[in-house]
């Protein structure tokens, strides 16, 4: 019984580690999404400034090329991180499934052990009852 308890503790630890890793990857994903939103706002601000300024309209072309490149890079990175998040979620699910198998096995063993203890108690009580009956019968 101690062996399965140790295995459960190991699986719980592994699951915690994988959940932490998933959380970190999700935080990276959220940061990239915030960066994309901030870049979108920045582009809108720069477009507005370029419309209202002669100097801004000259420099906006170079800024726009860099912003488009940066946005493409962020979207590419977001796609890669999204794949990592999916893989990490699958890994967490598999680890959780393995943990549940051990917990179900332990519960089944505990139930069988409890049933055996109850059976032995019933046998002992039946024996006492039979002994008392035979003593009373012989008197």
JSON list of C-alpha atoms in Angstrom, two decimals:
[
{"chain": "A", "resi": 1, "resn": "UNK", "atom": "CA", "xyz": [0.00, 0.00, 0.00]},
{"chain": "A", "resi": 2, "resn": "UNK", "atom": "CA", "xyz": [2.90, 2.35, 0.70]},
{"chain": "A", "resi": 3, "resn": "UNK", "atom": "CA", "xyz": [4.16, 1.86, -2.85]},
{"chain": "A", "resi": 4, "resn": "UNK", "atom": "CA", "xyz": [1.02, 3.18, -4.48]},
{"chain": "A", "resi": 5, "resn": "UNK", "atom": "CA", "xyz": [0.93, 6.14, -2.07]},
{"chain": "A", "resi": 6, "resn": "UNK", "atom": "CA", "xyz": [4.46, 7.02, -3.13]},
{"chain": "A", "resi": 7, "resn": "UNK", "atom": "CA", "xyz": [3.49, 6.73, -6.79]},
{"chain": "A", "resi": 8, "resn": "UNK", "atom": "CA", "xyz": [0.51, 9.01, -6.22]},
{"chain": "A", "resi": 9, "resn": "UNK", "atom": "CA", "xyz": [2.73, 11.60, -4.51]},
{"chain": "A", "resi": 10, "resn": "UNK", "atom": "CA", "xyz": [5.16, 11.46, -7.44]},
{"chain": "A", "resi": 11, "resn": "UNK", "atom": "CA", "xyz": [2.33, 11.89, -9.95]},
{"chain": "A", "resi": 12, "resn": "UNK", "atom": "CA", "xyz": [0.87, 14.81, -7.98]},
{"chain": "A", "resi": 13, "resn": "UNK", "atom": "CA", "xyz": [4.30, 16.47, -7.99]},
{"chain": "A", "resi": 14, "resn": "UNK", "atom": "CA", "xyz": [4.68, 15.89, -11.74]},
{"chain": "A", "resi": 15, "resn": "UNK", "atom": "CA", "xyz": [1.20, 17.28, -12.34]},
{"chain": "A", "resi": 16, "resn": "UNK", "atom": "CA", "xyz": [2.00, 20.40, -10.29]},
{"chain": "A", "resi": 17, "resn": "UNK", "atom": "CA", "xyz": [5.22, 20.94, -12.26]},
{"chain": "A", "resi": 18, "resn": "UNK", "atom": "CA", "xyz": [3.44, 20.55, -15.58]},
{"chain": "A", "resi": 19, "resn": "UNK", "atom": "CA", "xyz": [0.67, 22.91, -14.50]},
{"chain": "A", "resi": 20, "resn": "UNK", "atom": "CA", "xyz": [3.29, 25.51, -13.53]},
{"chain": "A", "resi": 21, "resn": "UNK", "atom": "CA", "xyz": [4.97, 25.14, -16.90]},
{"chain": "A", "resi": 22, "resn": "UNK", "atom": "CA", "xyz": [1.61, 25.51, -18.64]},
{"chain": "A", "resi": 23, "resn": "UNK", "atom": "CA", "xyz": [0.84, 28.63, -16.62]},
{"chain": "A", "resi": 24, "resn": "UNK", "atom": "CA", "xyz": [4.20, 30.15, -17.61]},
{"chain": "A", "resi": 25, "resn": "UNK", "atom": "CA", "xyz": [3.59, 29.46, -21.30]},
{"chain": "A", "resi": 26, "resn": "UNK", "atom": "CA", "xyz": [0.08, 30.92, -21.03]},
{"chain": "A", "resi": 27, "resn": "UNK", "atom": "CA", "xyz": [1.56, 34.04, -19.43]},
{"chain": "A", "resi": 28, "resn": "UNK", "atom": "CA", "xyz": [3.95, 34.39, -22.38]},
{"chain": "A", "resi": 29, "resn": "UNK", "atom": "CA", "xyz": [0.99, 33.99, -24.72]},
{"chain": "A", "resi": 30, "resn": "UNK", "atom": "CA", "xyz": [-0.97, 36.68, -22.86]},
{"chain": "A", "resi": 31, "resn": "UNK", "atom": "CA", "xyz": [2.03, 39.03, -22.96]},
{"chain": "A", "resi": 32, "resn": "UNK", "atom": "CA", "xyz": [2.34, 38.59, -26.72]},
{"chain": "A", "resi": 33, "resn": "UNK", "atom": "CA", "xyz": [-1.37, 39.27, -27.13]},
{"chain": "A", "resi": 34, "resn": "UNK", "atom": "CA", "xyz": [-0.97, 42.45, -25.07]},
{"chain": "A", "resi": 35, "resn": "UNK", "atom": "CA", "xyz": [2.01, 43.45, -27.22]},
{"chain": "A", "resi": 36, "resn": "UNK", "atom": "CA", "xyz": [-0.09, 42.96, -30.37]},
{"chain": "A", "resi": 37, "resn": "UNK", "atom": "CA", "xyz": [-2.88, 45.11, -28.93]},
{"chain": "A", "resi": 38, "resn": "UNK", "atom": "CA", "xyz": [-0.38, 47.79, -27.86]},
{"chain": "A", "resi": 39, "resn": "UNK", "atom": "CA", "xyz": [1.19, 47.79, -31.33]},
{"chain": "A", "resi": 40, "resn": "UNK", "atom": "CA", "xyz": [-2.26, 48.19, -32.88]},
{"chain": "A", "resi": 41, "resn": "UNK", "atom": "CA", "xyz": [-2.92, 51.21, -30.64]},
{"chain": "A", "resi": 42, "resn": "UNK", "atom": "CA", "xyz": [0.53, 52.62, -31.42]},
{"chain": "A", "resi": 43, "resn": "UNK", "atom": "CA", "xyz": [-0.07, 52.30, -35.16]},
{"chain": "A", "resi": 44, "resn": "UNK", "atom": "CA", "xyz": [-3.37, 54.13, -34.82]},
{"chain": "A", "resi": 45, "resn": "UNK", "atom": "CA", "xyz": [-1.67, 56.90, -32.85]},
{"chain": "A", "resi": 46, "resn": "UNK", "atom": "CA", "xyz": [1.12, 57.21, -35.42]},
{"chain": "A", "resi": 47, "resn": "UNK", "atom": "CA", "xyz": [-1.39, 57.28, -38.28]},
{"chain": "A", "resi": 48, "resn": "UNK", "atom": "CA", "xyz": [-3.25, 60.09, -36.56]},
{"chain": "A", "resi": 49, "resn": "UNK", "atom": "CA", "xyz": [-0.02, 62.01, -35.96]},
{"chain": "A", "resi": 50, "resn": "UNK", "atom": "CA", "xyz": [1.03, 61.55, -39.60]},
{"chain": "A", "resi": 51, "resn": "UNK", "atom": "CA", "xyz": [-2.30, 62.95, -40.81]},
{"chain": "A", "resi": 52, "resn": "UNK", "atom": "CA", "xyz": [-1.91, 66.10, -38.72]},
{"chain": "A", "resi": 53, "resn": "UNK", "atom": "CA", "xyz": [1.78, 66.80, -39.34]},
{"chain": "A", "resi": 54, "resn": "UNK", "atom": "CA", "xyz": [3.83, 67.29, -42.49]},
{"chain": "A", "resi": 55, "resn": "UNK", "atom": "CA", "xyz": [6.97, 65.85, -40.86]},
{"chain": "A", "resi": 56, "resn": "UNK", "atom": "CA", "xyz": [5.02, 62.87, -39.59]},
{"chain": "A", "resi": 57, "resn": "UNK", "atom": "CA", "xyz": [3.75, 62.01, -43.04]},
{"chain": "A", "resi": 58, "resn": "UNK", "atom": "CA", "xyz": [7.35, 61.77, -44.33]},
{"chain": "A", "resi": 59, "resn": "UNK", "atom": "CA", "xyz": [8.50, 59.41, -41.57]},
{"chain": "A", "resi": 60, "resn": "UNK", "atom": "CA", "xyz": [5.34, 57.34, -41.35]},
{"chain": "A", "resi": 61, "resn": "UNK", "atom": "CA", "xyz": [6.32, 55.06, -44.26]},
{"chain": "A", "resi": 62, "resn": "UNK", "atom": "CA", "xyz": [9.42, 53.75, -42.51]},
{"chain": "A", "resi": 63, "resn": "UNK", "atom": "CA", "xyz": [7.52, 53.38, -39.25]},
{"chain": "A", "resi": 64, "resn": "UNK", "atom": "CA", "xyz": [4.71, 51.50, -41.02]},
{"chain": "A", "resi": 65, "resn": "UNK", "atom": "CA", "xyz": [7.16, 49.02, -42.58]},
{"chain": "A", "resi": 66, "resn": "UNK", "atom": "CA", "xyz": [8.76, 48.31, -39.19]},
{"chain": "A", "resi": 67, "resn": "UNK", "atom": "CA", "xyz": [5.35, 48.06, -37.50]},
{"chain": "A", "resi": 68, "resn": "UNK", "atom": "CA", "xyz": [4.07, 45.61, -40.12]},
{"chain": "A", "resi": 69, "resn": "UNK", "atom": "CA", "xyz": [7.22, 43.53, -39.71]},
{"chain": "A", "resi": 70, "resn": "UNK", "atom": "CA", "xyz": [6.91, 43.62, -35.93]},
{"chain": "A", "resi": 71, "resn": "UNK", "atom": "CA", "xyz": [3.22, 42.65, -36.10]},
{"chain": "A", "resi": 72, "resn": "UNK", "atom": "CA", "xyz": [4.00, 39.72, -38.41]},
{"chain": "A", "resi": 73, "resn": "UNK", "atom": "CA", "xyz": [6.75, 38.58, -36.03]},
{"chain": "A", "resi": 74, "resn": "UNK", "atom": "CA", "xyz": [4.41, 38.83, -33.05]},
{"chain": "A", "resi": 75, "resn": "UNK", "atom": "CA", "xyz": [1.72, 36.81, -34.83]},
{"chain": "A", "resi": 76, "resn": "UNK", "atom": "CA", "xyz": [4.28, 34.16, -35.85]},
{"chain": "A", "resi": 77, "resn": "UNK", "atom": "CA", "xyz": [5.53, 33.96, -32.27]},
{"chain": "A", "resi": 78, "resn": "UNK", "atom": "CA", "xyz": [1.96, 33.81, -30.98]},
{"chain": "A", "resi": 79, "resn": "UNK", "atom": "CA", "xyz": [1.29, 30.84, -33.29]},
{"chain": "A", "resi": 80, "resn": "UNK", "atom": "CA", "xyz": [4.36, 29.01, -32.01]},
{"chain": "A", "resi": 81, "resn": "UNK", "atom": "CA", "xyz": [3.46, 29.71, -28.39]},
{"chain": "A", "resi": 82, "resn": "UNK", "atom": "CA", "xyz": [-0.10, 28.58, -29.11]},
{"chain": "A", "resi": 83, "resn": "UNK", "atom": "CA", "xyz": [1.26, 25.22, -30.27]},
{"chain": "A", "resi": 84, "resn": "UNK", "atom": "CA", "xyz": [3.35, 25.00, -27.09]},
{"chain": "A", "resi": 85, "resn": "UNK", "atom": "CA", "xyz": [0.27, 25.78, -24.98]},
{"chain": "A", "resi": 86, "resn": "UNK", "atom": "CA", "xyz": [-1.69, 23.02, -26.73]},
{"chain": "A", "resi": 87, "resn": "UNK", "atom": "CA", "xyz": [1.14, 20.54, -26.22]},
{"chain": "A", "resi": 88, "resn": "UNK", "atom": "CA", "xyz": [1.48, 21.52, -22.54]},
{"chain": "A", "resi": 89, "resn": "UNK", "atom": "CA", "xyz": [-2.28, 21.15, -22.01]},
{"chain": "A", "resi": 90, "resn": "UNK", "atom": "CA", "xyz": [-2.18, 17.70, -23.58]},
{"chain": "A", "resi": 91, "resn": "UNK", "atom": "CA", "xyz": [0.75, 16.80, -21.33]},
{"chain": "A", "resi": 92, "resn": "UNK", "atom": "CA", "xyz": [-1.13, 18.01, -18.24]},
{"chain": "A", "resi": 93, "resn": "UNK", "atom": "CA", "xyz": [-4.19, 16.01, -19.30]},
{"chain": "A", "resi": 94, "resn": "UNK", "atom": "CA", "xyz": [-2.13, 12.83, -19.79]},
{"chain": "A", "resi": 95, "resn": "UNK", "atom": "CA", "xyz": [-0.41, 13.27, -16.43]},
{"chain": "A", "resi": 96, "resn": "UNK", "atom": "CA", "xyz": [-3.77, 13.91, -14.73]},
{"chain": "A", "resi": 97, "resn": "UNK", "atom": "CA", "xyz": [-5.16, 10.79, -16.37]},
{"chain": "A", "resi": 98, "resn": "UNK", "atom": "CA", "xyz": [-2.22, 8.74, -15.06]},
{"chain": "A", "resi": 99, "resn": "UNK", "atom": "CA", "xyz": [-2.71, 10.16, -11.58]},
{"chain": "A", "resi": 100, "resn": "UNK", "atom": "CA", "xyz": [-6.41, 9.28, -11.66]},
{"chain": "A", "resi": 101, "resn": "UNK", "atom": "CA", "xyz": [-5.58, 5.69, -12.61]},
{"chain": "A", "resi": 102, "resn": "UNK", "atom": "CA", "xyz": [-3.37, 5.36, -9.54]},
{"chain": "A", "resi": 103, "resn": "UNK", "atom": "CA", "xyz": [-6.00, 7.02, -7.32]},
{"chain": "A", "resi": 104, "resn": "UNK", "atom": "CA", "xyz": [-8.72, 4.72, -8.64]},
{"chain": "A", "resi": 105, "resn": "UNK", "atom": "CA", "xyz": [-6.49, 1.70, -8.09]},
{"chain": "A", "resi": 106, "resn": "UNK", "atom": "CA", "xyz": [-5.74, 2.85, -4.54]},
{"chain": "A", "resi": 107, "resn": "UNK", "atom": "CA", "xyz": [-9.45, 3.41, -3.86]},
{"chain": "A", "resi": 108, "resn": "UNK", "atom": "CA", "xyz": [-10.27, -0.08, -5.16]},
{"chain": "A", "resi": 109, "resn": "UNK", "atom": "CA", "xyz": [-7.55, -1.59, -2.96]},
{"chain": "A", "resi": 110, "resn": "UNK", "atom": "CA", "xyz": [-8.79, 0.38, 0.05]},
{"chain": "A", "resi": 111, "resn": "UNK", "atom": "CA", "xyz": [-12.35, -0.79, -0.62]},
{"chain": "A", "resi": 112, "resn": "UNK", "atom": "CA", "xyz": [-11.21, -4.41, -0.94]},
{"chain": "A", "resi": 113, "resn": "UNK", "atom": "CA", "xyz": [-9.20, -4.12, 2.27]},
{"chain": "A", "resi": 114, "resn": "UNK", "atom": "CA", "xyz": [-12.15, -2.57, 4.08]},
{"chain": "A", "resi": 115, "resn": "UNK", "atom": "CA", "xyz": [-14.46, -5.34, 2.79]},
{"chain": "A", "resi": 116, "resn": "UNK", "atom": "CA", "xyz": [-11.98, -7.98, 4.01]},
{"chain": "A", "resi": 117, "resn": "UNK", "atom": "CA", "xyz": [-11.83, -6.39, 7.47]},
{"chain": "A", "resi": 118, "resn": "UNK", "atom": "CA", "xyz": [-15.64, -6.34, 7.61]},
{"chain": "A", "resi": 119, "resn": "UNK", "atom": "CA", "xyz": [-15.82, -9.97, 6.48]},
{"chain": "A", "resi": 120, "resn": "UNK", "atom": "CA", "xyz": [-13.38, -11.03, 9.22]},
{"chain": "A", "resi": 121, "resn": "UNK", "atom": "CA", "xyz": [-15.35, -9.07, 11.83]},
{"chain": "A", "resi": 122, "resn": "UNK", "atom": "CA", "xyz": [-18.60, -10.75, 10.71]},
{"chain": "A", "resi": 123, "resn": "UNK", "atom": "CA", "xyz": [-16.91, -14.15, 10.87]},
{"chain": "A", "resi": 124, "resn": "UNK", "atom": "CA", "xyz": [-15.65, -13.44, 14.38]},
{"chain": "A", "resi": 125, "resn": "UNK", "atom": "CA", "xyz": [-19.07, -12.21, 15.52]},
{"chain": "A", "resi": 126, "resn": "UNK", "atom": "CA", "xyz": [-20.76, -15.23, 13.91]},
{"chain": "A", "resi": 127, "resn": "UNK", "atom": "CA", "xyz": [-18.32, -17.50, 15.74]},
{"chain": "A", "resi": 128, "resn": "UNK", "atom": "CA", "xyz": [-19.12, -15.76, 19.03]},
{"chain": "A", "resi": 129, "resn": "UNK", "atom": "CA", "xyz": [-22.83, -16.07, 18.33]},
{"chain": "A", "resi": 130, "resn": "UNK", "atom": "CA", "xyz": [-22.53, -19.78, 17.51]},
{"chain": "A", "resi": 131, "resn": "UNK", "atom": "CA", "xyz": [-20.46, -20.40, 20.64]},
{"chain": "A", "resi": 132, "resn": "UNK", "atom": "CA", "xyz": [-23.02, -18.57, 22.78]},
{"chain": "A", "resi": 133, "resn": "UNK", "atom": "CA", "xyz": [-25.86, -20.51, 21.16]},
{"chain": "A", "resi": 134, "resn": "UNK", "atom": "CA", "xyz": [-24.20, -23.86, 21.70]},
{"chain": "A", "resi": 135, "resn": "UNK", "atom": "CA", "xyz": [-23.43, -22.95, 25.35]},
{"chain": "A", "resi": 136, "resn": "UNK", "atom": "CA", "xyz": [-27.04, -22.00, 25.96]},
{"chain": "A", "resi": 137, "resn": "UNK", "atom": "CA", "xyz": [-28.28, -25.11, 24.18]},
{"chain": "A", "resi": 138, "resn": "UNK", "atom": "CA", "xyz": [-26.18, -27.44, 26.32]},
{"chain": "A", "resi": 139, "resn": "UNK", "atom": "CA", "xyz": [-27.32, -25.89, 29.61]}
]
